[in-house]
GROMACS .gro file of C-alpha atoms in nm:
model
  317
    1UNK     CA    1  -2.136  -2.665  -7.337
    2UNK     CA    2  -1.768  -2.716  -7.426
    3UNK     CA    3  -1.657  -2.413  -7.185
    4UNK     CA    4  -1.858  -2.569  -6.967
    5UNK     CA    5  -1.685  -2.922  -6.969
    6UNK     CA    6  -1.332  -2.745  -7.013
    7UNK     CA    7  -1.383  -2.573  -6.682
    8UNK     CA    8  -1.507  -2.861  -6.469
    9UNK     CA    9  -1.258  -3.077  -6.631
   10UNK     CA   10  -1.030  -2.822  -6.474
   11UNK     CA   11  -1.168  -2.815  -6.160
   12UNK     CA   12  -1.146  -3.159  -6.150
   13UNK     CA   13  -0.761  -3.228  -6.223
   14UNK     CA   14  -0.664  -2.937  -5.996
   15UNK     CA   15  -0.931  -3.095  -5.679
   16UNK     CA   16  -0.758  -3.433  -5.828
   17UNK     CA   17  -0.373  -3.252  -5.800
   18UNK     CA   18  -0.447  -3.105  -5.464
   19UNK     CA   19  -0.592  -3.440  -5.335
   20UNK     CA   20  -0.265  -3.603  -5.418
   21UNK     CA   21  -0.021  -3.348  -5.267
   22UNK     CA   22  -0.203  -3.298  -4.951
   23UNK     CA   23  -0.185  -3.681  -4.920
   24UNK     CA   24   0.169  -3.637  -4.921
   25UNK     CA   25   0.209  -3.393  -4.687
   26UNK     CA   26   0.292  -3.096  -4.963
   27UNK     CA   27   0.142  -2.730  -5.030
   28UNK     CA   28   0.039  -2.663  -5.366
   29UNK     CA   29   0.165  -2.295  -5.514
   30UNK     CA   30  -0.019  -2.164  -5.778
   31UNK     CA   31   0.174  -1.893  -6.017
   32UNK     CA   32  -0.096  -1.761  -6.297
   33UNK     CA   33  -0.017  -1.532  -6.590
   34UNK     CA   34  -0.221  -1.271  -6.735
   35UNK     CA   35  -0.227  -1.433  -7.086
   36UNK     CA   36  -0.035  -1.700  -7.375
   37UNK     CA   37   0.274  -1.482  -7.408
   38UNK     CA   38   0.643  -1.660  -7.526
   39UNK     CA   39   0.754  -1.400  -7.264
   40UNK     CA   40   0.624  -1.587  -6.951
   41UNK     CA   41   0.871  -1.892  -7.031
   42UNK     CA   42   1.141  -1.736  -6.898
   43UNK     CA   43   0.916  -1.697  -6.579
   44UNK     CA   44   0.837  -2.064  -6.608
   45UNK     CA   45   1.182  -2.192  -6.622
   46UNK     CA   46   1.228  -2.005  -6.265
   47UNK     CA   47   0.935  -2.165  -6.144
   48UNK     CA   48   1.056  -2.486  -6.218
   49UNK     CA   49   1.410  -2.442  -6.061
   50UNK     CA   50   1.234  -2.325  -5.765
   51UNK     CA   51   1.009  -2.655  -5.803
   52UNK     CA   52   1.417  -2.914  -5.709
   53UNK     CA   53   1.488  -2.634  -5.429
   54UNK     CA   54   1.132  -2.671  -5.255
   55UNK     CA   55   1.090  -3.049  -5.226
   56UNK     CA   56   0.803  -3.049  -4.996
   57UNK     CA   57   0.571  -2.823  -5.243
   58UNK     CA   58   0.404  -2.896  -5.555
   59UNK     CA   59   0.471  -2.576  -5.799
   60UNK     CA   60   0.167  -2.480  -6.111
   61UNK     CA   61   0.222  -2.274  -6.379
   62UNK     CA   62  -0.121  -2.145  -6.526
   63UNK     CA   63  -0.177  -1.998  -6.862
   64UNK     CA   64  -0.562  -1.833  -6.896
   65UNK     CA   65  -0.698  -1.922  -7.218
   66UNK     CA   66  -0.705  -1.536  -7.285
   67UNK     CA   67  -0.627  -1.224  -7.158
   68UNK     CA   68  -0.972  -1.178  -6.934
   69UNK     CA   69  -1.076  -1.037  -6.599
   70UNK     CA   70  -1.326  -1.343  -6.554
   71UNK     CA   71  -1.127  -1.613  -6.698
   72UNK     CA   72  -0.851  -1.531  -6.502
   73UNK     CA   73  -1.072  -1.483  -6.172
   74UNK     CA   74  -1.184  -1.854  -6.298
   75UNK     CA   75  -0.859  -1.980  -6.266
   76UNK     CA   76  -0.791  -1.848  -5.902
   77UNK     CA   77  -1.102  -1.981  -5.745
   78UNK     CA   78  -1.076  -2.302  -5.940
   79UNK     CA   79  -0.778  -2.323  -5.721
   80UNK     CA   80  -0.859  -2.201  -5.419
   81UNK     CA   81  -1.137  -2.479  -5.447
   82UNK     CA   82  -0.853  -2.756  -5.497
   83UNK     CA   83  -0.682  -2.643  -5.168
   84UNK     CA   84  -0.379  -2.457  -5.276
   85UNK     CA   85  -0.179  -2.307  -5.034
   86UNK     CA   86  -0.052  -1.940  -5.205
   87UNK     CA   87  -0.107  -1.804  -5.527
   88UNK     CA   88   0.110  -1.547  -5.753
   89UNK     CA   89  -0.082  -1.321  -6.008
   90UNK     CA   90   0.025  -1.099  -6.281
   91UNK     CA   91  -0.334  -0.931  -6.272
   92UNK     CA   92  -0.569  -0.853  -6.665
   93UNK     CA   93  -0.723  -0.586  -6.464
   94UNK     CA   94  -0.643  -0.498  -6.092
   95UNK     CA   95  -0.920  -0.187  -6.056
   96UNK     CA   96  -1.185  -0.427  -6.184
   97UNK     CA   97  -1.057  -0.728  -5.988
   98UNK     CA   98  -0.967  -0.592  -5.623
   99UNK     CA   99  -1.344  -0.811  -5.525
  100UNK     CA  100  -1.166  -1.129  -5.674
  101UNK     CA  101  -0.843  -1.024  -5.541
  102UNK     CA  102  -0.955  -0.998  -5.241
  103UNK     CA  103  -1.160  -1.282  -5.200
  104UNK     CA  104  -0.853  -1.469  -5.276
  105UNK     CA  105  -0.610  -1.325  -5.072
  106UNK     CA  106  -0.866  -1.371  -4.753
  107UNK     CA  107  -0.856  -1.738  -4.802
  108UNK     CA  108  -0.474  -1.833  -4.946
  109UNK     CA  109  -0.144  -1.585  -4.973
  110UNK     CA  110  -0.194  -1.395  -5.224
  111UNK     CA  111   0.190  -1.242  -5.431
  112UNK     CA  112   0.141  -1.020  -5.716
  113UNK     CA  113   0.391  -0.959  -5.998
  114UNK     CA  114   0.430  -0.799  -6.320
  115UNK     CA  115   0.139  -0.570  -6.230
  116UNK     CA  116   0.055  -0.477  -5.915
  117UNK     CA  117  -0.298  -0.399  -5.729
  118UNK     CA  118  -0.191  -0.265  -5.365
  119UNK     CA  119  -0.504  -0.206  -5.275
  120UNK     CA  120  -0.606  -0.546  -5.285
  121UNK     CA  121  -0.526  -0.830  -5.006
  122UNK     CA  122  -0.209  -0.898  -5.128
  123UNK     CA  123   0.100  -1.003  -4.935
  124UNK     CA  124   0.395  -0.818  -5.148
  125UNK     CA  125   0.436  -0.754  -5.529
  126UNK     CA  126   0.733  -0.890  -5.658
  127UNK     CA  127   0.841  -0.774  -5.965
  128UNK     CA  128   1.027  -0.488  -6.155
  129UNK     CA  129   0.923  -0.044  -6.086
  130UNK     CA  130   0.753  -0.026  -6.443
  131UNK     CA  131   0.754   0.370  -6.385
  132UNK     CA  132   1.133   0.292  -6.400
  133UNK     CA  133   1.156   0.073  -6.678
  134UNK     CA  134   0.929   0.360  -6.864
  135UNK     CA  135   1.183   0.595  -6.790
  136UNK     CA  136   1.488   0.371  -6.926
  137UNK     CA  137   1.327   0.331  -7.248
  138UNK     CA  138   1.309   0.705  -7.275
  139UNK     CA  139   1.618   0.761  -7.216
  140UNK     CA  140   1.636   0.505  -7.524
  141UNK     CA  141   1.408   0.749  -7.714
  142UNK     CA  142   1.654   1.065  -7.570
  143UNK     CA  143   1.946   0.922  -7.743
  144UNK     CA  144   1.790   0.768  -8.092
  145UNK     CA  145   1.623   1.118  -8.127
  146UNK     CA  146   1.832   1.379  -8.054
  147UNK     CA  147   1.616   1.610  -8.325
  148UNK     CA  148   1.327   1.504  -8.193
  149UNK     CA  149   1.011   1.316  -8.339
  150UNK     CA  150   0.666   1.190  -8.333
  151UNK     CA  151   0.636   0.813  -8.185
  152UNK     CA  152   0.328   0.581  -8.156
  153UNK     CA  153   0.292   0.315  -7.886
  154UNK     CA  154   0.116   0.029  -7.848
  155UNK     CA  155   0.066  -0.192  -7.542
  156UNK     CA  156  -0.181  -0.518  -7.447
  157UNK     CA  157  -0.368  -0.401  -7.140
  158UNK     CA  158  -0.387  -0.001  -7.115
  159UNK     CA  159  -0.580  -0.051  -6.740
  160UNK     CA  160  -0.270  -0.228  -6.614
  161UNK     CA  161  -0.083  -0.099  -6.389
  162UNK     CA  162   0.271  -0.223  -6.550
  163UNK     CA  163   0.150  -0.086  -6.855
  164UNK     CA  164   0.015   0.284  -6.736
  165UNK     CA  165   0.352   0.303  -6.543
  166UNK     CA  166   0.568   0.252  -6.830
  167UNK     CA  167   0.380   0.500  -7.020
  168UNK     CA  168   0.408   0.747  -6.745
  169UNK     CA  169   0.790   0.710  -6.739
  170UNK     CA  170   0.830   0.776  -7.047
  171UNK     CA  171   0.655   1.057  -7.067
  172UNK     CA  172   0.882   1.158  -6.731
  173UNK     CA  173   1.153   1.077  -6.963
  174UNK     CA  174   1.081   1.295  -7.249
  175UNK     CA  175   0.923   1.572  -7.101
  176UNK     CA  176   1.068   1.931  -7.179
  177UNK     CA  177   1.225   1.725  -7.526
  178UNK     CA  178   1.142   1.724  -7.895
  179UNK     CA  179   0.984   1.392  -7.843
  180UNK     CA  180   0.648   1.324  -7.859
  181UNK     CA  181   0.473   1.021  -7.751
  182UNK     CA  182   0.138   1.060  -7.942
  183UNK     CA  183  -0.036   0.773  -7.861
  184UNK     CA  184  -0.028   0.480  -7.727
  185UNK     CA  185  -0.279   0.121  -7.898
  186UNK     CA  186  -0.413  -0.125  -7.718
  187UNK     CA  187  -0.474  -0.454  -7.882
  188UNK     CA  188  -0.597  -0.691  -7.563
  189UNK     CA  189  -0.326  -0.908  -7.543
  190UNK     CA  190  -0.418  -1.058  -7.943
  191UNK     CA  191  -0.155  -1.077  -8.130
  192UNK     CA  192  -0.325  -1.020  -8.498
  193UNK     CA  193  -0.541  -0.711  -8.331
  194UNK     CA  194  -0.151  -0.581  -8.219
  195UNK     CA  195   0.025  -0.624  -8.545
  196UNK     CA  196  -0.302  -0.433  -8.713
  197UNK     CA  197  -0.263  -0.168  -8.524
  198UNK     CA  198   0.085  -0.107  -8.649
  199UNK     CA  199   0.018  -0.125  -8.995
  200UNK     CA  200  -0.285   0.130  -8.913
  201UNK     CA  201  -0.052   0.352  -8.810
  202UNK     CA  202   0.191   0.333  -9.121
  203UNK     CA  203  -0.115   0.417  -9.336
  204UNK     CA  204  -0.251   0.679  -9.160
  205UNK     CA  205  -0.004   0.808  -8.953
  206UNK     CA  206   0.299   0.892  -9.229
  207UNK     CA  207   0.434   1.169  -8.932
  208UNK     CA  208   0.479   0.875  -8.703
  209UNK     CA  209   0.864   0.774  -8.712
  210UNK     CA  210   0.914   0.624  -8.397
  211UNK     CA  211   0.720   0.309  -8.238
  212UNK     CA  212   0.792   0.194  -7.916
  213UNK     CA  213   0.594  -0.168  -7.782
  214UNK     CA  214   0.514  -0.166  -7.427
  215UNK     CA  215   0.450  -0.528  -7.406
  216UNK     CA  216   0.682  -0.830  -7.511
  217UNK     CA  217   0.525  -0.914  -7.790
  218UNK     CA  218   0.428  -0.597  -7.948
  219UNK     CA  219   0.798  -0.476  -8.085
  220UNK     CA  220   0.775  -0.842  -8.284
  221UNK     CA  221   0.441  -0.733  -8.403
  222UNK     CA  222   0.584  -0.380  -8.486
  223UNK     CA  223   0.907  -0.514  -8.670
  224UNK     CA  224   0.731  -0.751  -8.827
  225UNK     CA  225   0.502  -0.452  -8.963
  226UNK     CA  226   0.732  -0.250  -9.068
  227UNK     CA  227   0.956  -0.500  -9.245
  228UNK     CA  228   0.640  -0.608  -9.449
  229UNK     CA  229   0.611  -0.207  -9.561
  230UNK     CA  230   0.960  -0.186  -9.634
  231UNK     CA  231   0.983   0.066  -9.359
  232UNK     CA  232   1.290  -0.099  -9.152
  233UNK     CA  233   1.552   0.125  -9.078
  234UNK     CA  234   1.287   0.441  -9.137
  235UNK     CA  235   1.131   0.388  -8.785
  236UNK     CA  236   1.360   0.413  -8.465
  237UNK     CA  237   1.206   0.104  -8.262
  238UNK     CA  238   1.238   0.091  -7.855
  239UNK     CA  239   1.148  -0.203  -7.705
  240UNK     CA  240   1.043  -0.359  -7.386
  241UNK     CA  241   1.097  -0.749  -7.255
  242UNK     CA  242   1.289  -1.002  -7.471
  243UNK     CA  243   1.202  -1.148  -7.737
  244UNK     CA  244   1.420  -1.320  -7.949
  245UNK     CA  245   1.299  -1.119  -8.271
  246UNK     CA  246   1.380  -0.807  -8.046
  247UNK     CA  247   1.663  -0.976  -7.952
  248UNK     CA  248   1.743  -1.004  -8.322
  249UNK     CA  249   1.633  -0.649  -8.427
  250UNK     CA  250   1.871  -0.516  -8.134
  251UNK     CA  251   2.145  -0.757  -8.221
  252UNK     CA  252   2.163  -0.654  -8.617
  253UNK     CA  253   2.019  -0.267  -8.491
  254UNK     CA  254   1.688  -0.241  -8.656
  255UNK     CA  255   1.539  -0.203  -8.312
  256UNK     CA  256   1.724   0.038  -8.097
  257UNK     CA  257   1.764  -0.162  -7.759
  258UNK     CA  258   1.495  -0.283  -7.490
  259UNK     CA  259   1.429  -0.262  -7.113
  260UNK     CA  260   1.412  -0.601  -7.018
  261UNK     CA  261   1.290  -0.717  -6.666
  262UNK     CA  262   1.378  -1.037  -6.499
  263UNK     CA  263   1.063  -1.289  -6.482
  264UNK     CA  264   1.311  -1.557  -6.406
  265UNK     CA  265   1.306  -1.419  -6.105
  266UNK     CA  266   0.980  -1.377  -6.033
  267UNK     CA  267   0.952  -1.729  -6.115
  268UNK     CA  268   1.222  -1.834  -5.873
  269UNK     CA  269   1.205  -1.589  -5.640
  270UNK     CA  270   0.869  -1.549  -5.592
  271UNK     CA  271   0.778  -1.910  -5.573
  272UNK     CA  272   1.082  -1.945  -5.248
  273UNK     CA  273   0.935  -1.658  -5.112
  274UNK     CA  274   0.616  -1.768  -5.090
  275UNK     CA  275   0.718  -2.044  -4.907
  276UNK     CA  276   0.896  -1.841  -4.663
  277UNK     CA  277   0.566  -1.682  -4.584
  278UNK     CA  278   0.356  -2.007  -4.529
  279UNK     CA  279   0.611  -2.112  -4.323
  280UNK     CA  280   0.613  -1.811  -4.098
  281UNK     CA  281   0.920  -1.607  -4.206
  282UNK     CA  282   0.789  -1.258  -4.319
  283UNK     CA  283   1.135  -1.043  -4.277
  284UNK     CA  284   1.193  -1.028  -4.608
  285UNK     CA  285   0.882  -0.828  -4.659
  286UNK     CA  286   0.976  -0.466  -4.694
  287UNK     CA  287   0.745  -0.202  -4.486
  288UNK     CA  288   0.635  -0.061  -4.827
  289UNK     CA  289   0.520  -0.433  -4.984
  290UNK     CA  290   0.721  -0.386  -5.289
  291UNK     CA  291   1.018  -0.622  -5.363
  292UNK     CA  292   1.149  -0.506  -5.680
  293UNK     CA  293   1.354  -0.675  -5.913
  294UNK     CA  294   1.560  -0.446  -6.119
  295UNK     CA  295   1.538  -0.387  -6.513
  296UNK     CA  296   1.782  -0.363  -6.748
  297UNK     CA  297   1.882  -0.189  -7.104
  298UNK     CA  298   1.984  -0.363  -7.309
  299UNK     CA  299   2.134  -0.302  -7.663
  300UNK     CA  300   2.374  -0.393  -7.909
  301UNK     CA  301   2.652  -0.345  -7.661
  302UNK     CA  302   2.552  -0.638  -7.421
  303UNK     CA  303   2.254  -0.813  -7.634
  304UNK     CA  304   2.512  -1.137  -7.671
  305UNK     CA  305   2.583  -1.147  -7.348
  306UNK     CA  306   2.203  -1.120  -7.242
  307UNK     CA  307   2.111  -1.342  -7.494
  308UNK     CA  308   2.343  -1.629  -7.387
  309UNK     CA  309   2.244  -1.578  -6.981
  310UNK     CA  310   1.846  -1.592  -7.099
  311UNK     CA  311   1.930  -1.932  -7.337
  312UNK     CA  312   2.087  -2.076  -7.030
  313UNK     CA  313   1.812  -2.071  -6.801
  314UNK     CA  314   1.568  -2.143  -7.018
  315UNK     CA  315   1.790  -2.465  -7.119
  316UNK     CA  316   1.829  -2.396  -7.442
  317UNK     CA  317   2.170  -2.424  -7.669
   0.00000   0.00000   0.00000
């Protein structure tokens, strides 16, 4: 019964929300994550400055209550139903979701980011080549390892595409090398399932002695781990995404560096593209769908510099 009041008393501020901003005269954009993750602010914060450059839109950011298929499916029609005008989706599942995804995209424009599904009705994805960022943290792996070892990693949503690609450039990376990439745990996007699965690993895996976390929060999870087993500095950590306790492991090098992407971006970027579509301007659509945004290493040579550029935008001091 609670779920049930929760999700009409969705429905009914987002019919309430697009009520109001039709009234005056202004399109509703929808961008929706694919779960609670600190690394989405920095997407949020380009939303928002997107929000005092497009005056005649209204601009949501959606969290899902959890990583799932059907919650976030939820979420989209819910606001479809209110009368948005485009919506922007990092997808939990595109090969389970192209009906939803395309029931959506055949009634508002439909962006993807983060994680594609080009087979769906999508306009463009706009994000970062995750087979690339795979590849930069091997090259991570290449240079931490020059005798080789045996490395565990662990990721939130193995079906992903953004997750599957990484994976798959690594193991482009590190082909023909000493390096082994193992395995790879999933943990659903929970954060105590993700931090288990480390410590797992440190008891029954003693070979393992490098971990590498495909998703932003999983090199926390995997530092935080290790520090509790008093293995820090006995692991060679790679990273992906930025947050601050990577930041912090890279910056003090515990953590060997990360491939960061640029959700900012996406955010910003995204959102003024979007409107360039609904009002008719498609040219900056390439012929292959794809706008990417590229990724970045970053270790302890430039983490300050990153650091200070992500505190800015995010308005912190």
């Amino acid at each position: 019964m609670n779920k049930l009041l929760a999700t009409a008393a969705v429905t009914a501020a987002l019919l309430g929300l697009a009520g109001t901003t039709q009234s005056q005269n202004k399109k509703t954009l929808a961008f929706v994550v694919n779960g609670a993750s600190d690394f989405w602010k920095a997407a949020e914060a380009g939303v928002k400055k997107a929000q005092t450059e497009l005056p005649n839109y209204t601009l949501v950011f959606k969290y899902p209550e959890q990583a799932s298929a059907a919650i976030q499916t939820r979420i989209m029609d819910d606001l479809v139903a209110a009368g948005v005008a485009g919506i922007m989706v990092s997808a939990v599942d595109p090969k389970t979701m192209g009906d939803a995804l395309n029931r959506v995209g055949g009634q508002v424009a439909l962006f993807t980011t983060d994680s594609d599904a080009p087979n769906s009705k999508r306009v463009a994805y706009i994000g970062s080549s995750n087979t690339d960022a795979g590849k930069q943290a091997g090259q991570l792996m290449l240079k931490a390892l020059p005798n080789g070892g045996k490395c565990m990693g662990f990721v939130g949503l193995p079906g992903a595409d953004n997750a599957r690609e990484r994976i798959e450039g690594v193991k482009e990376a590190i082909k023909g090398s000493k390096i082994e990439l193992v395995d790879v745990r999933a943990d659903d996007i929970d954060q105590t399932r993700a931090k288990r699965n480390v410590e797992d690993t440190i008891t029954a895996r003693p070979e393992i002695n490098c971990m590498v976390g495909f998703y932003s929060y999983n090199t926390p999870r995997i530092y935080e781990a290790l520090k509790d087993a008093g293995k820090i500095g006995k692991v060679t950590i790679i990273g992906f995404d930025e947050d601050p306790i990577t930041l912090g492991g890279v910056k003090d090098g515990t953590i060997v560096g990360t491939v960061v992407q640029q959700p900012y971006e996406w955010g910003y970027q995204g959102m003024k593209d979007m409107a360039k579509y609904l009002e008719g301007d498609k040219s900056f659509i390439p012929a292959n769908k794809l706008i990417i945004v590229p990724t970045q290493i970053i270790d302890k040579s430039n983490v300050d510099a990153f650091w200070t550029t992500l505190k800015e935008r995010q308005g912190k001091k």
